Short mmCIF file of C-alpha atoms and ligand atoms in Angstrom, two decimals:
data_model
loop_
_atom_site.label_atom_id
_atom_site.label_comp_id
_atom_site.label_asym_id
_atom_site.label_seq_id
_atom_site.Cartn_x
_atom_site.Cartn_y
_atom_site.Cartn_z
CA UNK A 89 125.36 207.66 -75.61
CA UNK A 90 122.73 206.18 -77.90
CA UNK A 91 120.14 203.68 -76.66
CA UNK A 92 117.33 201.87 -78.43
CA UNK A 93 113.83 202.17 -76.96
CA UNK A 94 111.46 199.30 -77.76
CA UNK A 95 107.75 199.10 -76.97
CA UNK A 96 107.04 195.38 -77.16
CA UNK A 97 104.09 193.29 -78.23
CA UNK A 98 103.94 194.04 -81.94
CA UNK A 99 103.98 191.33 -84.59
CA UNK A 100 106.50 191.75 -87.41
CA UNK A 101 105.58 191.75 -91.07
CA UNK A 102 107.02 192.96 -94.34
CA UNK A 103 110.41 192.76 -96.06
CA UNK A 104 113.89 193.99 -95.19
CA UNK A 105 117.20 193.72 -97.03
CA UNK A 106 120.08 191.74 -95.50
CA UNK A 107 123.35 193.71 -95.54
CA UNK A 108 126.80 192.56 -96.60
CA UNK A 109 128.68 190.27 -94.22
CA UNK A 110 130.79 192.07 -91.58
CA UNK A 111 132.97 189.00 -91.02
CA UNK A 112 133.64 188.70 -94.74
CA UNK A 113 134.39 192.42 -95.23
CA UNK A 114 136.95 192.59 -92.41
CA UNK A 115 139.47 190.01 -93.73
CA UNK A 116 138.96 191.19 -97.32
CA UNK A 117 139.76 194.78 -96.33
CA UNK A 118 142.97 193.44 -94.71
CA UNK A 119 143.75 191.55 -97.93
CA UNK A 120 144.09 194.90 -99.77
CA UNK A 121 147.43 195.23 -97.92
CA UNK A 122 148.76 192.41 -100.11
CA UNK A 123 148.81 194.52 -103.30
CA UNK A 124 149.25 198.06 -104.61
CA UNK A 125 146.74 199.87 -106.81
CA UNK A 126 143.05 200.50 -106.27
CA UNK A 127 140.73 197.81 -104.93
CA UNK A 128 136.93 198.16 -104.84
CA UNK A 129 134.79 196.41 -102.27
CA UNK A 130 131.01 196.47 -102.84
CA UNK A 131 128.00 195.54 -100.68
CA UNK A 132 129.95 196.64 -97.59
CA UNK A 133 127.72 197.25 -94.53
CA UNK A 134 127.79 200.63 -92.75
CA UNK A 135 129.20 199.46 -89.40
CA UNK A 136 131.59 200.72 -86.74
CA UNK A 137 133.91 197.78 -87.33
CA UNK A 138 134.24 198.79 -90.99
CA UNK A 139 135.09 202.37 -89.98
CA UNK A 140 137.66 201.04 -87.49
CA UNK A 141 139.30 198.91 -90.18
CA UNK A 142 139.32 201.88 -92.59
CA UNK A 143 141.08 203.95 -89.92
CA UNK A 144 143.65 201.18 -89.44
CA UNK A 145 144.32 200.92 -93.19
CA UNK A 146 144.82 204.71 -93.36
CA UNK A 147 147.26 204.49 -90.43
CA UNK A 148 149.10 201.83 -92.45
CA UNK A 149 149.49 204.24 -95.36
CA UNK A 150 146.47 203.44 -97.52
CA UNK A 151 144.04 205.93 -99.03
CA UNK A 152 140.57 204.71 -98.05
CA UNK A 153 137.28 206.17 -99.34
CA UNK A 154 134.81 204.46 -97.02
CA UNK A 155 131.26 205.15 -98.29
CA UNK A 156 129.31 201.94 -97.67
CA UNK A 157 128.15 200.00 -99.59
CA UNK A 158 131.25 201.00 -101.60
CA UNK A 159 134.78 201.12 -100.17
CA UNK A 160 137.71 202.17 -102.37
CA UNK A 161 141.25 201.44 -101.17
CA UNK A 162 144.39 202.62 -102.99
CA UNK A 163 148.08 203.34 -102.46
CA UNK A 164 150.40 200.92 -100.84
CA UNK A 165 153.92 201.75 -102.00
CA UNK A 166 155.06 203.02 -98.63
CA UNK A 167 153.28 201.14 -95.88
CA UNK A 168 154.25 201.58 -92.25
CA UNK A 169 153.77 197.95 -91.14
CA UNK A 170 152.69 198.84 -87.60
CA UNK A 171 149.18 198.48 -86.07
CA UNK A 172 148.93 200.40 -82.76
CA UNK A 173 147.23 199.25 -79.57
CA UNK A 174 144.68 202.09 -79.58
CA UNK A 175 143.29 200.82 -82.89
CA UNK A 176 143.69 197.06 -82.36
CA UNK A 177 142.04 197.14 -78.91
CA UNK A 178 138.87 198.58 -80.50
CA UNK A 179 138.50 195.53 -82.70
CA UNK A 180 140.29 192.19 -82.29
CA UNK A 181 139.94 191.35 -85.96
CA UNK A 182 142.66 193.98 -86.58
CA UNK A 183 145.13 191.17 -85.88
CA UNK A 184 144.39 190.10 -89.47
CA UNK A 185 146.72 192.80 -90.80
CA UNK A 186 149.62 190.76 -89.39
CA UNK A 187 149.74 188.13 -92.14
CA UNK A 188 149.45 190.55 -95.08
CA UNK A 189 151.95 193.08 -93.68
CA UNK A 190 154.53 190.39 -92.90
CA UNK A 191 154.08 188.72 -96.29
CA UNK A 192 154.33 191.98 -98.25
CA UNK A 193 156.96 193.91 -96.26
CA UNK A 194 159.01 191.23 -94.50
CA UNK A 195 158.15 192.65 -91.10
CA UNK A 196 155.16 193.70 -89.02
CA UNK A 197 154.51 195.10 -85.58
CA UNK A 198 150.92 194.53 -84.45
CA UNK A 199 149.51 195.03 -80.97
CA UNK A 200 148.35 191.88 -79.25
CA UNK A 201 144.54 192.26 -79.32
CA UNK A 202 144.13 191.46 -75.64
CA UNK A 203 141.04 189.72 -74.33
CA UNK A 204 137.50 190.91 -74.64
CA UNK A 205 134.24 190.43 -72.80
CA UNK A 206 133.53 187.01 -74.27
CA UNK A 207 136.90 185.47 -73.53
CA UNK A 208 140.68 185.51 -73.57
CA UNK A 209 140.68 185.21 -77.37
CA UNK A 210 144.35 184.15 -77.74
CA UNK A 211 146.13 184.32 -81.12
CA UNK A 212 148.64 181.53 -80.54
CA UNK A 213 147.44 179.63 -83.60
CA UNK A 214 148.05 182.66 -85.82
CA UNK A 215 151.63 182.99 -84.51
CA UNK A 216 152.47 179.27 -84.63
CA UNK A 217 151.36 179.17 -88.25
CA UNK A 218 153.52 182.14 -89.25
CA UNK A 219 156.52 180.62 -87.47
CA UNK A 220 155.96 177.40 -89.41
CA UNK A 221 156.22 179.54 -92.56
CA UNK A 222 159.63 180.86 -91.46
CA UNK A 223 158.77 183.98 -89.48
CA UNK A 224 160.57 184.92 -86.29
CA UNK A 225 158.00 186.16 -83.79
CA UNK A 226 158.72 187.94 -80.54
CA UNK A 227 156.43 189.68 -78.06
CA UNK A 228 157.61 193.13 -77.02
CA UNK A 229 155.69 195.40 -74.65
CA UNK A 230 152.30 194.02 -75.72
CA UNK A 231 153.18 193.96 -79.40
CA UNK A 232 153.75 191.09 -81.79
CA UNK A 233 156.99 191.78 -83.71
CA UNK A 234 157.24 189.48 -86.73
CA UNK A 235 160.06 189.29 -89.27
CA UNK A 236 160.79 187.16 -92.33
CA UNK A 237 162.46 188.18 -95.56
CA UNK A 238 160.15 185.93 -97.57
CA UNK A 239 157.64 183.49 -96.06
CA UNK A 240 157.90 179.97 -97.43
CA UNK A 241 155.03 177.65 -98.16
CA UNK A 242 154.66 174.91 -95.56
CA UNK A 243 152.15 172.61 -93.89
CA UNK A 244 150.29 174.11 -90.90
CA UNK A 245 147.96 172.04 -88.73
CA UNK A 246 145.67 174.09 -86.48
CA UNK A 247 145.09 172.68 -82.99
CA UNK A 248 141.48 173.85 -83.34
CA UNK A 249 139.47 175.60 -86.07
CA UNK A 250 140.01 179.36 -85.82
CA UNK A 251 138.22 181.69 -88.27
CA UNK A 252 140.59 184.67 -88.27
CA UNK A 253 143.56 182.34 -87.72
CA UNK A 254 142.69 180.52 -90.94
CA UNK A 255 142.16 183.84 -92.74
CA UNK A 256 145.42 185.40 -91.46
CA UNK A 257 147.46 182.45 -92.71
CA UNK A 258 145.63 182.25 -96.05
CA UNK A 259 146.65 185.86 -96.69
CA UNK A 260 150.25 185.26 -95.56
CA UNK A 261 150.49 182.16 -97.76
CA UNK A 262 149.18 184.06 -100.79
CA UNK A 263 152.55 185.87 -101.09
CA UNK A 264 154.74 183.08 -99.67
CA UNK A 265 157.21 181.21 -101.88
CA UNK A 266 155.70 177.86 -102.85
CA UNK A 267 152.71 175.86 -101.66
CA UNK A 268 151.09 176.04 -98.24
CA UNK A 269 148.65 173.48 -96.86
CA UNK A 270 146.46 174.52 -93.94
CA UNK A 271 144.86 171.63 -92.04
CA UNK A 272 141.95 171.67 -89.56
CA UNK A 273 140.76 175.02 -90.95
CA UNK A 274 137.62 176.94 -90.05
CA UNK A 275 134.92 176.20 -92.64
CA UNK A 276 132.83 179.37 -92.27
CA UNK A 277 131.43 180.87 -95.52
CA UNK A 278 133.46 184.03 -94.85
CA UNK A 279 136.66 181.93 -95.13
CA UNK A 280 135.47 180.64 -98.51
CA UNK A 281 134.71 184.22 -99.59
CA UNK A 282 138.27 185.31 -98.73
CA UNK A 283 139.55 182.43 -100.89
CA UNK A 284 137.55 183.78 -103.83
CA UNK A 285 139.10 187.24 -103.40
CA UNK A 286 142.68 185.92 -103.07
CA UNK A 287 142.14 184.00 -106.33
CA UNK A 288 140.96 187.22 -108.00
CA UNK A 289 144.23 188.80 -106.77
CA UNK A 290 146.33 186.11 -108.45
CA UNK A 291 146.95 183.57 -105.71
CA UNK A 292 145.84 179.98 -106.32
CA UNK A 293 143.64 178.92 -103.40
CA UNK A 294 141.71 175.63 -103.33
CA UNK A 295 139.61 174.08 -100.58
CA UNK A 296 138.57 177.31 -98.80
CA UNK A 297 135.39 176.48 -96.89
CA UNK A 298 136.63 172.95 -96.14
CA UNK A 299 139.01 171.85 -93.39
CA UNK A 300 142.03 171.59 -95.73
CA UNK A 301 143.11 174.58 -97.82
CA UNK A 302 145.95 174.66 -100.39
CA UNK A 303 147.51 178.00 -101.39
CA UNK A 304 150.10 178.46 -104.16
CA UNK A 305 151.84 181.74 -103.27
CA UNK A 306 152.50 184.39 -105.92
CA UNK A 307 155.39 186.83 -106.23
CA UNK A 308 152.96 189.71 -106.60
CA UNK A 309 149.20 190.13 -106.21
CA UNK A 310 146.77 192.43 -108.02
CA UNK A 311 144.05 194.71 -106.62
CA UNK A 312 140.48 193.48 -107.00
CA UNK A 313 136.84 194.51 -107.47
CA UNK A 314 134.49 192.36 -105.39
CA UNK A 315 130.93 192.39 -104.03
CA UNK A 316 130.79 190.53 -100.73
CA UNK A 317 128.29 187.90 -99.62
CA UNK A 318 125.30 188.66 -97.39
CA UNK A 319 125.57 188.50 -93.62
CA UNK A 320 124.29 185.14 -92.38
CA UNK A 321 124.41 186.21 -88.72
CA UNK A 322 122.44 189.40 -89.38
CA UNK A 323 119.92 187.30 -91.32
CA UNK A 324 119.77 184.71 -88.53
CA UNK A 325 119.21 187.44 -85.97
CA UNK A 326 116.16 188.76 -87.86
CA UNK A 327 114.88 185.20 -88.37
CA UNK A 328 114.89 184.73 -84.60
CA UNK A 329 113.36 188.19 -84.05
CA UNK A 330 110.47 187.33 -86.39
CA UNK A 331 110.02 183.94 -84.71
CA UNK A 332 109.99 185.54 -81.25
CA UNK A 333 107.65 188.46 -82.02
CA UNK A 334 105.46 186.37 -84.32
CA UNK A 335 104.32 187.42 -87.77
CA UNK A 336 105.34 186.94 -91.38
CA UNK A 337 108.66 188.38 -92.56
CA UNK A 338 110.70 188.28 -95.77
CA UNK A 339 114.50 188.67 -95.53
CA UNK A 340 115.82 189.71 -98.94
CA UNK A 341 119.24 188.24 -99.80
CA UNK A 342 119.43 186.02 -96.70
CA UNK A 343 121.94 183.20 -97.41
CA UNK A 344 119.70 180.30 -96.35
CA UNK A 345 122.31 177.81 -97.59
CA UNK A 346 124.69 179.08 -94.88
CA UNK A 347 122.05 178.93 -92.14
CA UNK A 348 121.11 175.25 -92.16
CA UNK A 349 121.79 174.68 -88.45
CA UNK A 350 119.79 177.77 -87.43
CA UNK A 351 116.88 176.97 -89.80
CA UNK A 352 116.73 173.37 -88.55
CA UNK A 353 116.50 174.47 -84.91
CA UNK A 354 113.83 177.08 -85.72
CA UNK A 355 111.72 174.46 -87.53
CA UNK A 356 112.14 172.03 -84.60
CA UNK A 357 110.87 174.80 -82.30
CA UNK A 358 107.76 175.20 -84.48
CA UNK A 359 108.71 178.13 -86.73
CA UNK A 360 108.05 178.07 -90.49
CA UNK A 361 111.25 178.76 -92.46
CA UNK A 362 111.20 178.72 -96.26
CA UNK A 363 112.65 180.25 -99.38
CA UNK A 364 110.58 182.65 -101.51
CA UNK A 365 112.52 183.91 -104.56
CA UNK A 366 115.70 185.47 -103.22
CA UNK A 367 114.13 185.90 -99.79
CA UNK A 368 113.86 183.74 -96.73
CA UNK A 369 110.33 183.71 -95.31
CA UNK A 370 109.77 183.33 -91.57
CA UNK A 371 106.26 182.74 -90.26
CA UNK A 372 105.02 182.10 -86.77
CA UNK A 373 101.58 182.48 -85.22
CA UNK A 374 102.37 184.01 -81.78
CA UNK A 375 99.39 182.12 -80.35
CA UNK A 376 101.01 178.84 -81.36
CA UNK A 377 103.32 177.56 -78.59
CA UNK A 378 107.03 177.12 -79.29
CA UNK A 379 108.78 173.87 -78.42
CA UNK A 380 111.81 174.02 -76.10
CA UNK A 381 114.81 172.43 -77.82
CA UNK A 382 118.46 171.93 -76.89
CA UNK A 383 121.30 173.70 -78.74
CA UNK A 384 125.08 173.29 -78.57
CA UNK A 385 127.26 175.81 -80.41
CA UNK A 386 129.96 174.48 -82.74
CA UNK A 387 132.25 175.64 -85.57
CA UNK A 388 130.52 175.94 -88.96
CA UNK A 389 128.44 174.16 -90.18
CA UNK A 390 127.30 173.60 -86.57
CA UNK A 391 125.06 176.04 -84.68
CA UNK A 392 126.94 179.39 -84.67
CA UNK A 393 128.12 180.82 -81.35
CA UNK A 394 127.16 184.21 -82.82
CA UNK A 395 123.50 183.06 -82.76
CA UNK A 396 123.47 181.62 -79.23
CA UNK A 397 122.30 184.73 -77.36
CA UNK A 398 119.53 185.46 -79.86
CA UNK A 399 118.24 181.88 -79.80
CA UNK A 400 118.20 181.89 -76.00
CA UNK A 401 115.56 184.63 -76.05
CA UNK A 402 113.35 182.47 -78.26
CA UNK A 403 113.71 179.60 -75.81
CA UNK A 404 112.52 181.92 -73.01
CA UNK A 405 109.16 181.90 -74.83
CA UNK A 406 109.00 178.13 -75.39
CA UNK A 407 107.05 175.56 -73.39
CA UNK A 408 109.53 173.58 -71.27
CA UNK A 409 113.23 173.74 -70.51
CA UNK A 410 115.94 174.20 -73.16
CA UNK A 411 119.60 173.32 -72.60
CA UNK A 412 122.02 175.68 -74.35
CA UNK A 413 125.73 174.80 -74.34
CA UNK A 414 128.34 177.36 -75.45
CA UNK A 415 131.45 175.48 -76.56
CA UNK A 416 133.42 178.18 -78.42
CA UNK A 417 133.95 181.00 -75.92
CA UNK A 418 134.40 180.82 -72.17
CA UNK A 419 132.21 183.78 -71.22
CA UNK A 420 129.39 184.24 -73.66
CA UNK A 421 126.38 184.27 -71.30
CA UNK A 422 126.53 187.98 -70.38
CA UNK A 423 123.02 188.46 -71.76
CA UNK A 424 121.66 186.04 -69.11
CA UNK A 425 121.61 188.39 -66.08
CA UNK A 426 119.96 191.08 -68.23
CA UNK A 427 117.31 188.63 -69.50
CA UNK A 428 116.69 187.52 -65.90
CA UNK A 429 116.08 191.17 -65.00
CA UNK A 430 113.36 191.10 -67.68
CA UNK A 431 111.69 188.11 -66.04
CA UNK A 432 113.41 185.17 -67.76
CA UNK A 433 114.11 182.01 -65.71
CA UNK A 434 117.62 180.88 -66.68
CA UNK A 435 120.17 178.91 -64.64
CA UNK A 436 123.82 178.94 -65.76
CA UNK A 437 126.20 176.13 -64.83
CA UNK A 438 129.60 176.73 -66.45
CA UNK A 439 129.18 176.48 -70.23
CA UNK A 440 125.55 175.34 -69.95
CA UNK A 441 122.44 177.47 -69.57
CA UNK A 442 119.09 175.89 -68.65
CA UNK A 443 116.31 178.09 -70.00
CA UNK A 444 112.96 177.48 -68.26
CA UNK A 445 110.53 178.87 -70.80
CA UNK A 446 106.94 180.04 -70.54
CA UNK A 447 107.55 183.07 -68.28
CA UNK A 448 106.43 186.42 -69.69
CA UNK A 449 109.15 189.04 -70.18
CA UNK A 450 108.64 192.60 -68.96
CA UNK A 451 110.41 195.72 -70.16
CA UNK A 452 113.46 197.10 -68.34
CA UNK A 453 116.56 199.23 -68.82
CA UNK A 454 119.24 196.74 -69.92
CA UNK A 455 122.80 196.79 -71.21
CA UNK A 456 125.16 194.29 -72.75
CA UNK A 457 128.82 194.37 -73.62
CA UNK A 458 128.90 191.88 -76.48
CA UNK A 459 127.58 192.64 -79.94
CA UNK A 460 125.34 189.57 -80.15
CA UNK A 461 124.20 189.83 -76.52
CA UNK A 462 122.99 193.36 -77.33
CA UNK A 463 121.00 191.98 -80.26
CA UNK A 464 119.38 189.41 -77.96
CA UNK A 465 118.24 192.16 -75.59
CA UNK A 466 116.58 194.02 -78.48
CA UNK A 467 114.74 190.81 -79.42
CA UNK A 468 113.67 190.41 -75.78
CA UNK A 469 112.34 193.99 -75.90
CA UNK A 470 110.23 193.11 -78.94
CA UNK A 471 108.28 190.52 -76.93
CA UNK A 472 108.38 192.14 -73.47
CA UNK A 473 105.42 194.06 -72.09
CA UNK A 474 105.85 197.84 -71.62
CA UNK A 475 109.09 199.55 -72.63
CA UNK A 476 112.71 198.36 -72.85
CA UNK A 477 115.73 200.63 -73.24
CA UNK A 478 118.85 198.83 -74.50
CA UNK A 479 121.81 201.00 -73.51
CA UNK A 480 125.24 201.47 -75.14
CA UNK A 481 124.11 200.46 -78.58
CA UNK A 482 127.55 201.27 -79.92
CA UNK A 483 128.11 197.55 -79.32
CA UNK A 484 125.16 196.84 -81.62
CA UNK A 485 126.37 199.33 -84.24
CA UNK A 486 129.59 197.34 -84.57
CA UNK A 487 127.75 194.56 -86.37
CA UNK A 488 124.19 195.61 -87.25
CA UNK A 489 123.34 198.27 -89.81
CA UNK A 490 120.61 200.56 -88.34
CA UNK A 491 118.90 197.73 -86.46
CA UNK A 492 116.16 199.96 -85.01
CA UNK A 493 115.27 201.20 -88.53
CA UNK A 494 115.10 197.71 -90.02
CA UNK A 495 112.87 196.50 -87.18
CA UNK A 496 110.64 199.59 -87.48
CA UNK A 497 110.33 198.79 -91.21
CA UNK A 498 108.80 195.47 -90.09
CA UNK A 499 106.30 197.20 -87.80
CA UNK A 500 108.22 197.13 -84.50
CA UNK A 501 108.03 200.19 -82.23
CA UNK A 502 111.79 200.86 -82.01
CA UNK A 503 113.50 204.24 -81.85
CA UNK A 504 117.04 205.46 -81.16
CA UNK A 505 117.23 207.81 -78.16
CA UNK A 506 119.96 209.66 -76.30
CA UNK A 507 120.83 208.29 -72.87
CA UNK A 508 123.22 209.56 -70.24
CA UNK A 509 123.84 206.04 -68.92
C1 EPZ B 1051 135.54 184.90 -85.48
O1 EPZ B 1051 136.29 185.32 -84.37
C2 EPZ B 1051 134.40 185.91 -85.64
N1 EPZ B 1051 134.97 187.23 -85.90
C3 EPZ B 1051 133.56 185.92 -84.36
O2 EPZ B 1051 132.47 186.80 -84.57
C4 EPZ B 1051 133.02 184.51 -84.13
O3 EPZ B 1051 132.28 184.50 -82.91
C5 EPZ B 1051 134.19 183.52 -84.04
O4 EPZ B 1051 134.98 183.61 -85.25
C6 EPZ B 1051 133.75 182.08 -83.87
O5 EPZ B 1051 132.93 181.70 -84.90
C7 EPZ B 1051 135.37 187.52 -87.16
O6 EPZ B 1051 135.30 186.72 -88.07
C8 EPZ B 1051 135.91 188.91 -87.37
P1 EPZ B 1051 138.10 181.95 -83.48
P2 EPZ B 1051 137.74 184.66 -84.08
O7 EPZ B 1051 139.54 182.22 -83.67
O8 EPZ B 1051 138.39 184.29 -85.36
C9 EPZ B 1051 140.18 179.91 -79.78
C10 EPZ B 1051 131.04 188.54 -84.05
O9 EPZ B 1051 130.15 188.58 -83.19
N2 EPZ B 1051 141.47 180.35 -80.37
O10 EPZ B 1051 137.36 181.16 -84.50
O11 EPZ B 1051 138.46 185.56 -83.16
C11 EPZ B 1051 139.30 181.04 -79.31
O12 EPZ B 1051 139.66 181.43 -78.00
C12 EPZ B 1051 132.38 187.95 -83.71
O13 EPZ B 1051 130.91 188.94 -85.25
C13 EPZ B 1051 142.66 179.95 -79.78
O14 EPZ B 1051 142.68 179.25 -78.76
O15 EPZ B 1051 137.34 183.34 -83.32
C14 EPZ B 1051 137.94 180.44 -79.38
O16 EPZ B 1051 137.71 179.68 -78.22
C15 EPZ B 1051 132.49 187.64 -82.24
N3 EPZ B 1051 143.84 180.36 -80.33
C16 EPZ B 1051 138.02 179.50 -80.58
O17 EPZ B 1051 139.40 179.29 -80.81
C17 EPZ B 1051 143.87 181.14 -81.47
O18 EPZ B 1051 144.98 181.47 -81.95
C18 EPZ B 1051 137.41 180.03 -81.86
O19 EPZ B 1051 137.90 181.34 -82.03
C19 EPZ B 1051 142.65 181.53 -82.05
C20 EPZ B 1051 141.46 181.12 -81.49
#
């Protein structure tokens, strides 16, 4: 299996391009199930999760030409509305085919995604919403079996903001009869982006990106041609990497407007964050001490849970103790034991990690099982003395396009190697 070898201690400088947003591409690819004809998706990142979704769409009867940054999807007359366990278990976001398949074909059989390393990840909100729209849902041998001749517009109040739950129901409502109001929605930019695409397809969506979304369903939807937004979490990851390693980096296409919480925390820690043309510029003198600050993750526009592991590495370098609280997922500190093996001083108490900064990190062989935890270990390798091997980078390849190449472009000593571990 592939690993990434990092020789730490190099400052970063130069410019890299931020790729298209994984968490925008995934729901939009599922939205192609709502119409026939050929849809074009542009600025798609070359990631494992995109390949997994392409495989799922092919299984569902679509013709998919997946050549990132362009993905072409066509067909759709005969769809087999079933998503099997072996595909869904690879990527939980596959549950987002449920809404479109049910809305378009009147029935759907989708494997329950099951839990993952960061938590139980239930989908009860997705199912409650579809039932409110008239679906009958039953669980059969690990599968969700949903049926409804025609979904009807209704009011759905989420018990808590769920990103893919909001997106699943937006797509279902786009072909429902009448008007649907979704309340207590996730406000992530990727939700807003899906609203733009559904409007291109002929639905009438308003309020996407706020906590109340109205959708006027259509009888039929059209294919679309759309270039997706840049990936704010990829951009945030490289912002933290530049802050940790020190240097002067330009991130082309970084959506600074969607990274307010991350930028604010970086500035509080003593990092310079600014806009330069269509780039974000990150500058930090590695000889200038970083301030330890507290962070609590929250739904957008709060500090993203997907940036928690990366930011923790930066706090390992700061003067003082930082308190990091993870409020979204129940088990998202798996990077901690690996960082401790590299010399970090971190105490975990339930959902709170106390990071005692100011201790030098040293290279090690490390491994994570969560996409963002893997990214944090690469960042730790950038600042650690000697050599760090981050194993099982297939986790990283799910959400980061050629991370070792982009870092090497900025002057890091990072290479992809084969490992038998
Ligand atoms: C999306 O996952 C993202 N994935 C995740 O990014 C991200 O971490 C997460 O939102 C939170 O921001 C995609 O967009 C493909 P949720 P999602 O439903 O939708 C609970 C990455 O690294 N919940 O917003 O699955 C849930 O347990 C990935 O790119 C229910 O209780 O997350 C969690 O505690 C990781 N019932 C909270 O809500 C439900 O029916 C938020 O989860 C649904 C969710």
